[in-house]
Amino acid sequence: MISTEELINDCVLFQSVTPTEMEELLYYSEAEEFSEGSRILDEGNSTRYLWIIKSGSCEVRKKLANGSEQTLTQLSPLSVFGEMSFFKPAPHSASVVAVTDVEVVRIPGREFDQMLKEGAQGAQKVVFNTVRIMSDRLRMMDKWSAEMAESCGSQTRNAEWHDFRSKLYSDWKF
């Protein structure tokens, strides 16, 4: 199991957070355990928590049109999830399922919002670090999507991909 010191030192979410700021964040956080096979988040539902895995591993799964689920990635200790619905309340874009017994720490959105309102430095650092995490994920997704479009080999598909990418990065109108 990950200690509080390891959370501060090794979890990207808490990079540059001081021990005092971490105490404040953990004061409002909740610990929870899930057994193997438990669904921690369900795609389409909406909760406002920022989750950090202390022990165990999970899979992020996306529903397919045929009703089955595709595993997108595996999460290990110190991984963070739930950030999209945490910072912009919306239904979860994927499910998170415990592959082993899992222990998490989660930060409730309401308390986090209050910390930000009060100017808590630790909360501000978490926001900044989340932007970094999401930027890394978007960069990986962009690379993967470009490789996928290119592998199709079709001029039409490549043109569709470039049109989508242009809209995504400029005007967001679909």
GROMACS .gro file of C-alpha atoms in nm:
model
  174
    1MET     CA    1   0.000   0.000   0.000
    2ILE     CA    2   0.115   0.354  -0.079
    3SER     CA    3   0.193   0.581   0.216
    4THR     CA    4   0.102   0.949   0.239
    5GLU     CA    5   0.470   1.032   0.191
    6GLU     CA    6   0.476   0.828  -0.130
    7LEU     CA    7   0.162   1.007  -0.251
    8ILE     CA    8   0.340   1.340  -0.208
    9ASN     CA    9   0.671   1.225  -0.355
   10ASP     CA   10   0.560   0.992  -0.635
   11CYS     CA   11   0.208   1.081  -0.750
   12VAL     CA   12   0.212   1.336  -1.034
   13LEU     CA   13  -0.116   1.479  -0.903
   14PHE     CA   14   0.057   1.599  -0.586
   15GLN     CA   15   0.383   1.720  -0.739
   16SER     CA   16   0.508   2.028  -0.547
   17VAL     CA   17   0.235   1.992  -0.281
   18THR     CA   18   0.387   2.048   0.064
   19PRO     CA   19   0.319   1.814   0.357
   20THR     CA   20   0.097   2.081   0.518
   21GLU     CA   21  -0.104   2.127   0.196
   22MET     CA   22  -0.132   1.750   0.164
   23GLU     CA   23  -0.274   1.727   0.517
   24GLU     CA   24  -0.546   1.972   0.418
   25LEU     CA   25  -0.626   1.777   0.100
   26LEU     CA   26  -0.635   1.448   0.290
   27TYR     CA   27  -0.856   1.600   0.560
   28TYR     CA   28  -1.133   1.627   0.302
   29SER     CA   29  -1.052   1.304   0.120
   30GLU     CA   30  -1.219   0.968   0.167
   31ALA     CA   31  -1.059   0.623   0.164
   32GLU     CA   32  -1.248   0.336   0.012
   33GLU     CA   33  -1.178  -0.027  -0.076
   34PHE     CA   34  -1.317  -0.227  -0.367
   35SER     CA   35  -1.296  -0.600  -0.419
   36GLU     CA   36  -1.178  -0.758  -0.742
   37GLY     CA   37  -1.441  -0.722  -1.013
   38SER     CA   38  -1.614  -0.421  -0.853
   39ARG     CA   39  -1.720  -0.138  -1.079
   40ILE     CA   40  -1.581   0.180  -0.928
   41LEU     CA   41  -1.717   0.414  -1.197
   42ASP     CA   42  -1.982   0.334  -1.455
   43GLU     CA   43  -1.980   0.495  -1.796
   44GLY     CA   44  -2.280   0.727  -1.826
   45ASN     CA   45  -2.317   0.784  -1.451
   46SER     CA   46  -2.191   1.103  -1.294
   47THR     CA   47  -1.998   1.153  -0.971
   48ARG     CA   48  -1.757   1.431  -0.877
   49TYR     CA   49  -1.458   1.265  -0.721
   50LEU     CA   50  -1.092   1.274  -0.809
   51TRP     CA   51  -0.961   0.922  -0.751
   52ILE     CA   52  -0.606   0.809  -0.666
   53ILE     CA   53  -0.519   0.439  -0.648
   54LYS     CA   54  -0.324   0.352  -0.332
   55SER     CA   55  -0.304  -0.023  -0.396
   56GLY     CA   56  -0.424  -0.270  -0.656
   57SER     CA   57  -0.503  -0.223  -1.021
   58CYS     CA   58  -0.801  -0.126  -1.234
   59GLU     CA   59  -0.902  -0.124  -1.598
   60VAL     CA   60  -1.061   0.167  -1.782
   61ARG     CA   61  -1.328   0.024  -2.012
   62LYS     CA   62  -1.537   0.182  -2.288
   63LYS     CA   63  -1.873   0.046  -2.408
   64LEU     CA   64  -1.885  -0.055  -2.772
   65ALA     CA   65  -2.186  -0.038  -3.004
   66ASN     CA   66  -2.241  -0.414  -2.972
   67GLY     CA   67  -2.275  -0.384  -2.591
   68SER     CA   68  -1.936  -0.533  -2.502
   69GLU     CA   69  -1.657  -0.334  -2.338
   70GLN     CA   70  -1.312  -0.254  -2.472
   71THR     CA   71  -1.027  -0.212  -2.222
   72LEU     CA   72  -0.857   0.121  -2.289
   73THR     CA   73  -0.583   0.101  -2.028
   74GLN     CA   74  -0.478  -0.050  -1.698
   75LEU     CA   75  -0.425   0.171  -1.393
   76SER     CA   76  -0.176   0.089  -1.117
   77PRO     CA   77  -0.094   0.246  -0.779
   78LEU     CA   78  -0.054   0.626  -0.792
   79SER     CA   79  -0.272   0.646  -1.105
   80VAL     CA   80  -0.540   0.914  -1.112
   81PHE     CA   81  -0.885   0.885  -1.269
   82GLY     CA   82  -1.221   1.062  -1.276
   83GLU     CA   83  -1.067   1.399  -1.355
   84MET     CA   84  -1.290   1.480  -1.653
   85SER     CA   85  -1.615   1.457  -1.454
   86PHE     CA   86  -1.446   1.612  -1.151
   87PHE     CA   87  -1.353   1.938  -1.320
   88LYS     CA   88  -1.645   1.954  -1.564
   89PRO     CA   89  -1.948   1.775  -1.422
   90ALA     CA   90  -2.071   1.535  -1.689
   91PRO     CA   91  -2.140   1.164  -1.723
   92HIS     CA   92  -1.831   0.944  -1.705
   93SER     CA   93  -1.688   0.872  -2.050
   94ALA     CA   94  -1.573   0.522  -1.947
   95SER     CA   95  -1.602   0.270  -1.664
   96VAL     CA   96  -1.332   0.182  -1.412
   97VAL     CA   97  -1.330  -0.178  -1.289
   98ALA     CA   98  -1.111  -0.325  -1.014
   99VAL     CA   99  -0.889  -0.599  -1.159
  100THR     CA  100  -0.758  -0.684  -0.811
  101ASP     CA  101  -0.865  -0.572  -0.467
  102VAL     CA  102  -0.817  -0.195  -0.475
  103GLU     CA  103  -0.774   0.077  -0.217
  104VAL     CA  104  -0.833   0.434  -0.329
  105VAL     CA  105  -0.831   0.783  -0.192
  106ARG     CA  106  -1.090   1.013  -0.343
  107ILE     CA  107  -1.133   1.386  -0.314
  108PRO     CA  108  -1.496   1.504  -0.321
  109GLY     CA  109  -1.571   1.783  -0.569
  110ARG     CA  110  -1.776   1.998  -0.333
  111GLU     CA  111  -1.501   2.016  -0.069
  112PHE     CA  112  -1.236   2.071  -0.335
  113ASP     CA  113  -1.438   2.361  -0.482
  114GLN     CA  114  -1.454   2.516  -0.135
  115MET     CA  115  -1.078   2.481  -0.094
  116LEU     CA  116  -1.026   2.659  -0.426
  117LYS     CA  117  -1.269   2.932  -0.324
  118GLU     CA  118  -1.067   2.983  -0.006
  119GLY     CA  119  -0.742   3.003  -0.205
  120ALA     CA  120  -0.587   2.679  -0.077
  121GLN     CA  121  -0.245   2.642  -0.242
  122GLY     CA  122  -0.259   2.262  -0.240
  123ALA     CA  123  -0.587   2.259  -0.432
  124GLN     CA  124  -0.446   2.505  -0.686
  125LYS     CA  125  -0.142   2.281  -0.736
  126VAL     CA  126  -0.369   1.980  -0.790
  127VAL     CA  127  -0.554   2.171  -1.065
  128PHE     CA  128  -0.226   2.260  -1.234
  129ASN     CA  129  -0.099   1.903  -1.207
  130THR     CA  130  -0.427   1.766  -1.344
  131VAL     CA  131  -0.387   1.988  -1.650
  132ARG     CA  132  -0.042   1.835  -1.698
  133ILE     CA  133  -0.181   1.481  -1.665
  134MET     CA  134  -0.462   1.552  -1.911
  135SER     CA  135  -0.221   1.717  -2.155
  136ASP     CA  136  -0.003   1.405  -2.151
  137ARG     CA  137  -0.308   1.186  -2.209
  138LEU     CA  138  -0.430   1.407  -2.493
  139ARG     CA  139  -0.085   1.400  -2.652
  140MET     CA  140  -0.083   1.019  -2.639
  141MET     CA  141  -0.437   1.003  -2.779
  142ASP     CA  142  -0.346   1.242  -3.060
  143LYS     CA  143  -0.047   1.026  -3.156
  144TRP     CA  144  -0.252   0.707  -3.139
  145SER     CA  145  -0.538   0.857  -3.342
  146ALA     CA  146  -0.303   0.988  -3.611
  147GLU     CA  147  -0.135   0.647  -3.639
  148MET     CA  148  -0.475   0.479  -3.658
  149ALA     CA  149  -0.598   0.713  -3.933
  150GLU     CA  150  -0.278   0.670  -4.129
  151SER     CA  151  -0.295   0.291  -4.104
  152CYS     CA  152  -0.635   0.294  -4.275
  153GLY     CA  153  -0.453   0.399  -4.590
  154SER     CA  154  -0.762   0.557  -4.740
  155GLN     CA  155  -0.742   0.913  -4.871
  156THR     CA  156  -1.101   0.971  -4.759
  157ARG     CA  157  -1.031   0.847  -4.404
  158ASN     CA  158  -0.716   1.057  -4.380
  159ALA     CA  159  -0.907   1.365  -4.497
  160GLU     CA  160  -1.183   1.294  -4.242
  161TRP     CA  161  -0.922   1.261  -3.967
  162HIS     CA  162  -0.751   1.587  -4.058
  163ASP     CA  163  -1.088   1.767  -4.073
  164PHE     CA  164  -1.183   1.629  -3.729
  165ARG     CA  165  -0.844   1.721  -3.582
  166SER     CA  166  -0.867   2.074  -3.724
  167LYS     CA  167  -1.208   2.125  -3.565
  168LEU     CA  168  -1.093   1.975  -3.236
  169TYR     CA  169  -0.803   2.218  -3.206
  170SER     CA  170  -0.966   2.530  -3.344
  171ASP     CA  171  -1.337   2.590  -3.322
  172TRP     CA  172  -1.481   2.281  -3.149
  173LYS     CA  173  -1.782   2.285  -3.383
  174PHE     CA  174  -1.890   1.943  -3.503
   0.00000   0.00000   0.00000
